Short mmCIF file of C-alpha atoms in Angstrom, two decimals:
data_model
loop_
_atom_site.label_atom_id
_atom_site.label_comp_id
_atom_site.label_asym_id
_atom_site.label_seq_id
_atom_site.Cartn_x
_atom_site.Cartn_y
_atom_site.Cartn_z
CA MET A 21 -0.08 0.12 -0.06
CA ILE A 22 0.93 3.66 -0.67
CA ILE A 23 0.81 6.14 2.60
CA THR A 24 0.57 9.96 1.12
CA THR A 25 -0.57 12.94 3.14
CA CYS A 26 -3.18 15.53 1.49
CA LEU A 27 -2.40 18.35 -0.45
CA ARG A 28 -0.35 21.22 0.82
CA PRO A 29 0.33 19.64 4.83
CA ASP A 30 2.06 20.67 7.45
CA VAL A 31 4.98 18.85 9.17
CA ASN A 32 2.86 17.31 11.49
CA LEU A 33 1.11 15.14 9.29
CA GLU A 34 4.51 13.88 6.73
CA ARG A 35 5.76 12.75 10.31
CA GLU A 36 1.69 11.18 11.16
CA ALA A 37 2.27 9.85 7.51
CA GLU A 38 5.78 7.92 8.21
CA ILE A 39 4.40 6.45 11.42
CA ILE A 40 1.07 5.14 9.76
CA ALA A 41 3.35 4.00 6.94
CA SER A 42 5.93 1.79 9.70
CA ASP A 43 2.99 0.75 11.40
CA LEU A 44 0.84 -0.65 8.48
CA ASN A 45 4.00 -1.72 6.49
CA GLY A 46 3.44 0.68 3.94
CA GLN A 47 5.53 3.04 1.31
CA SER A 48 4.98 6.56 2.24
CA ILE A 49 5.63 9.07 -0.41
CA ILE A 50 5.63 12.93 -0.67
CA ARG A 51 2.63 14.09 -2.15
CA ASN A 52 3.72 17.11 -4.08
CA ASP A 53 0.91 18.33 -6.24
CA LEU A 54 0.46 14.60 -7.36
CA SER A 55 -3.51 13.26 -8.03
CA LEU A 56 -4.57 10.21 -6.64
CA GLU A 57 -4.85 8.79 -10.04
CA GLU A 58 -1.28 9.83 -10.93
CA ILE A 59 -0.12 7.82 -7.78
CA TYR A 60 -2.09 5.07 -8.33
CA ASN A 61 -0.90 4.94 -12.26
CA LYS A 62 2.55 4.85 -10.97
CA PHE A 63 2.40 2.11 -7.68
CA ASN A 64 -1.10 0.45 -8.93
CA LYS A 65 -1.45 0.02 -5.47
CA PRO A 66 -4.23 1.25 -2.59
CA ILE A 67 -3.75 4.60 -0.92
CA LEU A 68 -3.86 5.39 2.76
CA VAL A 69 -4.48 9.50 2.49
CA ILE A 70 -3.44 11.15 5.94
CA GLY A 71 -5.51 14.32 6.47
CA LYS A 72 -5.77 17.03 8.78
CA ASN A 73 -9.14 15.22 10.56
CA ARG A 74 -9.23 11.85 9.19
CA LEU A 75 -7.72 9.18 6.95
CA GLU A 76 -9.13 7.96 3.66
CA TRP A 77 -8.08 4.50 2.01
CA TYR A 78 -8.71 4.10 -1.80
CA GLU A 79 -8.41 0.35 -3.26
CA ASP A 80 -7.96 2.69 -6.73
CA ASP A 81 -8.36 6.08 -7.80
CA GLN A 82 -11.82 5.70 -8.48
CA ALA A 83 -13.05 4.23 -5.32
CA ILE A 84 -15.38 5.79 -2.59
CA PRO A 85 -13.10 6.23 0.21
CA TYR A 86 -13.32 4.18 3.43
CA PHE A 87 -13.03 6.50 6.47
CA PHE A 88 -13.67 6.24 10.05
CA HIS A 89 -17.05 7.82 10.61
CA PRO A 90 -19.48 7.29 14.29
CA ASN A 91 -22.17 7.24 11.47
CA SER A 92 -25.84 6.32 13.06
CA SER A 93 -24.13 5.99 16.74
CA VAL A 94 -24.29 10.13 17.60
CA PHE A 95 -28.07 10.31 16.65
CA ARG A 96 -28.85 7.14 18.75
CA ILE A 97 -27.15 8.13 22.05
CA ARG A 98 -29.06 11.80 22.01
CA ARG A 99 -31.93 9.73 21.81
CA LEU A 100 -31.24 7.55 24.87
CA MET A 101 -30.12 10.62 26.54
CA LYS A 102 -33.40 12.00 26.09
CA GLY A 103 -34.92 8.14 27.45
CA GLU A 104 -35.90 7.27 23.93
CA HIS A 105 -35.25 3.17 23.32
CA ASP A 106 -32.67 2.00 20.88
CA PRO A 107 -33.45 -1.22 19.42
CA PHE A 108 -29.91 -2.88 19.51
CA CYS A 109 -29.67 -2.01 23.61
CA ASP A 110 -33.35 -3.87 24.03
CA ALA A 111 -32.06 -6.95 22.47
CA CYS A 112 -28.95 -6.70 24.30
CA LEU A 113 -30.21 -6.04 27.69
CA LEU A 114 -27.32 -3.38 28.53
CA GLU A 115 -26.75 -2.27 31.78
CA GLU A 116 -24.46 0.19 33.31
CA GLY A 117 -21.16 -2.00 34.42
CA ASP A 118 -22.04 -4.57 31.63
CA SER A 119 -19.57 -5.83 28.93
CA LEU A 120 -20.12 -6.38 25.23
CA LEU A 121 -17.94 -8.21 22.75
CA ASP A 122 -18.70 -7.45 19.29
CA CYS A 123 -17.42 -9.83 17.13
CA THR A 124 -18.08 -7.71 13.72
CA LEU A 125 -16.89 -4.30 14.76
CA GLY A 126 -16.65 -2.56 11.14
CA MET A 127 -16.75 1.17 11.73
CA ALA A 128 -17.72 0.61 15.26
CA SER A 129 -21.33 2.52 15.20
CA ASP A 130 -23.03 -0.40 18.20
CA SER A 131 -19.96 -0.47 19.95
CA ILE A 132 -20.23 3.04 20.43
CA VAL A 133 -23.82 2.97 21.82
CA ALA A 134 -22.95 -0.01 23.79
CA SER A 135 -20.17 2.39 25.55
CA PHE A 136 -22.22 4.48 26.16
CA MET A 137 -25.01 1.83 27.78
CA VAL A 138 -22.49 0.02 30.19
CA GLY A 139 -20.41 3.56 31.20
CA LYS A 140 -17.42 4.22 33.12
CA ARG A 141 -17.71 0.65 34.93
CA GLY A 142 -18.21 -1.53 31.89
CA ASN A 143 -16.23 -2.48 28.42
CA VAL A 144 -16.64 -3.13 25.25
CA LEU A 145 -14.20 -5.13 22.84
CA GLY A 146 -14.38 -5.41 19.43
CA LEU A 147 -12.55 -7.68 16.85
CA GLU A 148 -12.17 -7.03 13.66
CA LYS A 149 -10.34 -9.11 10.76
CA ASN A 150 -9.23 -6.62 8.38
CA HIS A 151 -6.51 -5.13 9.34
CA ILE A 152 -7.27 -1.83 7.66
CA ILE A 153 -10.27 -1.33 8.94
CA ALA A 154 -9.54 -1.90 12.31
CA TYR A 155 -6.36 0.34 11.89
CA LEU A 156 -8.44 3.17 10.80
CA THR A 157 -11.40 2.28 13.28
CA SER A 158 -8.83 2.47 15.83
CA LYS A 159 -7.35 5.49 15.27
CA GLY A 160 -11.02 7.08 14.60
CA LEU A 161 -11.90 5.95 18.27
CA LYS A 162 -8.97 8.51 19.46
CA THR A 163 -9.44 11.52 18.08
CA ASN A 164 -13.08 11.39 16.30
CA LYS A 165 -14.92 14.69 18.09
CA GLN A 166 -18.83 15.22 18.45
CA ASN A 167 -20.61 17.38 20.53
CA ILE A 168 -22.20 15.05 23.03
CA LYS A 169 -21.16 15.26 26.55
CA ASP A 170 -18.78 12.61 27.61
CA TRP A 171 -18.02 11.54 23.59
CA SER A 172 -14.21 11.29 24.09
CA ASN A 173 -14.65 8.80 27.23
CA ILE A 174 -16.96 7.22 25.31
CA ILE A 175 -15.14 6.51 22.05
CA ASN A 176 -11.57 6.21 23.67
CA LYS A 177 -12.58 3.29 26.08
CA ILE A 178 -13.59 0.95 23.47
CA GLU A 179 -10.83 -1.39 22.63
CA VAL A 180 -9.87 -3.27 19.03
CA LYS A 181 -8.85 -5.96 18.17
CA ASN A 182 -7.70 -7.27 14.70
CA VAL A 183 -8.50 -10.81 15.03
CA ASP A 184 -11.00 -13.16 13.65
CA TYR A 185 -13.75 -14.11 15.74
CA LYS A 186 -13.86 -17.33 14.71
CA ASN A 187 -10.48 -17.96 16.82
CA TYR A 188 -10.24 -15.72 19.03
CA LEU A 189 -13.74 -16.60 20.81
CA LYS A 190 -11.82 -20.34 21.33
CA THR A 191 -9.27 -18.37 23.75
CA LEU A 192 -11.79 -17.15 26.04
CA PRO A 193 -12.91 -17.99 29.24
CA ASP A 194 -16.35 -19.41 30.09
CA GLN A 195 -19.00 -16.42 30.87
CA SER A 196 -16.23 -13.71 30.20
CA PHE A 197 -18.73 -10.89 28.52
CA ASP A 198 -22.17 -10.46 29.32
CA VAL A 199 -23.16 -10.05 26.21
CA VAL A 200 -21.56 -11.34 22.56
CA TYR A 201 -22.80 -9.46 19.38
CA PHE A 202 -22.41 -10.46 15.69
CA ASP A 203 -23.30 -7.62 12.66
CA PRO A 204 -21.96 -9.73 9.71
CA MET A 205 -21.69 -8.30 6.49
CA PHE A 206 -23.31 -9.29 3.33
CA GLU A 207 -24.48 -8.04 0.01
CA LYS A 208 -27.51 -6.35 1.04
CA ASN A 209 -25.97 -4.13 4.11
CA ILE A 210 -24.41 -2.28 1.37
CA GLU A 211 -27.32 -1.76 -1.03
CA ALA A 212 -29.68 -0.40 2.04
CA SER A 213 -26.78 1.75 3.16
CA SER A 214 -24.33 3.81 1.16
CA GLY A 215 -22.76 5.23 4.28
CA ILE A 216 -21.14 1.41 4.19
CA ALA A 217 -20.67 0.99 0.27
CA ALA A 218 -16.91 1.73 0.98
CA LEU A 219 -16.47 -1.04 3.19
CA LYS A 220 -17.37 -3.30 0.01
CA ASN A 221 -13.89 -4.64 -1.16
CA LEU A 222 -12.57 -4.69 2.68
CA ALA A 223 -15.69 -6.72 4.32
CA SER A 224 -15.15 -10.05 5.60
CA TYR A 225 -18.60 -11.78 4.08
CA ASP A 226 -17.35 -14.98 6.89
CA ASP A 227 -20.34 -16.82 7.41
CA LEU A 228 -21.76 -17.69 11.22
CA THR A 229 -21.48 -21.25 11.82
CA PHE A 230 -22.60 -23.45 14.51
CA GLU A 231 -19.47 -23.57 16.06
CA VAL A 232 -19.58 -19.94 16.76
CA ILE A 233 -23.00 -19.66 18.23
CA ASN A 234 -21.97 -22.71 20.05
CA GLU A 235 -18.61 -20.37 21.73
CA ALA A 236 -20.56 -17.29 21.53
CA LYS A 237 -22.87 -19.18 24.00
CA ARG A 238 -20.61 -20.35 26.02
CA VAL A 239 -18.54 -17.45 26.30
CA ALA A 240 -21.60 -15.24 26.93
CA LYS A 241 -22.79 -14.45 30.34
CA LYS A 242 -26.67 -13.11 29.30
CA ARG A 243 -27.31 -12.98 25.54
CA VAL A 244 -25.96 -13.60 22.21
CA VAL A 245 -27.16 -11.41 19.98
CA LEU A 246 -27.01 -11.06 16.24
CA LYS A 247 -28.33 -8.02 13.77
CA ASP A 248 -29.30 -9.35 10.30
CA HIS A 249 -31.64 -8.85 7.32
CA PHE A 250 -35.86 -9.10 8.25
CA ARG A 251 -34.99 -12.14 5.87
CA SER A 252 -32.16 -13.67 7.18
CA GLU A 253 -32.79 -17.46 7.51
CA ARG A 254 -29.76 -17.22 10.23
CA PHE A 255 -32.48 -16.56 13.19
CA LYS A 256 -34.32 -20.06 12.81
CA LYS A 257 -30.93 -21.77 11.54
CA TYR A 258 -29.44 -20.91 14.95
CA GLY A 259 -32.21 -20.54 17.29
CA PHE A 260 -32.41 -16.82 17.79
CA ASN A 261 -35.44 -15.22 19.06
CA GLN A 262 -36.05 -12.10 15.89
CA LEU A 263 -37.12 -9.02 17.36
CA ILE A 264 -40.23 -7.90 14.52
CA ARG A 265 -39.46 -4.05 13.38
CA LYS A 266 -42.19 -3.68 10.80
CA SER A 267 -40.16 -0.68 9.50
CA SER A 268 -37.50 -1.72 9.33
CA GLU A 269 -34.99 -4.18 6.87
CA PHE A 270 -33.01 -4.93 9.65
CA HIS A 271 -33.85 -6.86 12.77
CA PHE A 272 -32.05 -8.18 15.82
CA GLY A 273 -32.16 -11.52 17.17
CA PHE A 274 -31.28 -12.86 20.88
CA ILE A 275 -30.58 -15.94 22.54
CA GLU A 276 -31.09 -16.25 26.41
CA VAL A 277 -28.11 -18.06 28.12
CA SER A 278 -28.39 -19.93 31.03
CA LYS A 279 -26.11 -21.34 32.80
CA ASN A 280 -26.05 -24.32 35.28
#
């Protein structure tokens, strides 16, 4: 991959580009007045652009850039502050002090909402298989600014691991998280949301398996939660109680975990 800066960078941006190139084992180049098309035509590699406010990943010179953005989490938290309900939180039964394992972190929108709900005493761990998504999300969670009380504390305490959840779940002790959450990526996600269209070439399309669900039930204290298209067969196949939302294409389902 090629690491470069936006046009007219300052010294700090150039230094940051070198650090990020080292982190990601990429090739850092000086931008000068080169366009992205010129850079791509010369190197024929994906490009990570270091800007003043965000990092942008381009698969090619025509690609929609991927960059971290908290998306729906901002207005969802504002609603929760007003005492309104959030379907994700209702499905997870999140309370202050809880712990949540997000097995499909992506842009971390649901993890951010979970972090708000569990408060200072709770914790949220997000797993992301793709190293670019994991890196940009981790960086974004440290730097993003929003006009919400304690926003920095909410997002800063989310831990990000660049791992495959199928393998990581096996390493965890029994009942180590209150909730284990899955939001698997598939084509209908992208068709329904232009906001994640840039993830199309980066996202993992690994499907759930009975082995994964059984591991999740072992790790969870309270619930295993799934977000999926309302027509998905995963709810019935894996024994999730599907919560019907007539006005939404995406439903949540849960498995209540009973420990003997």
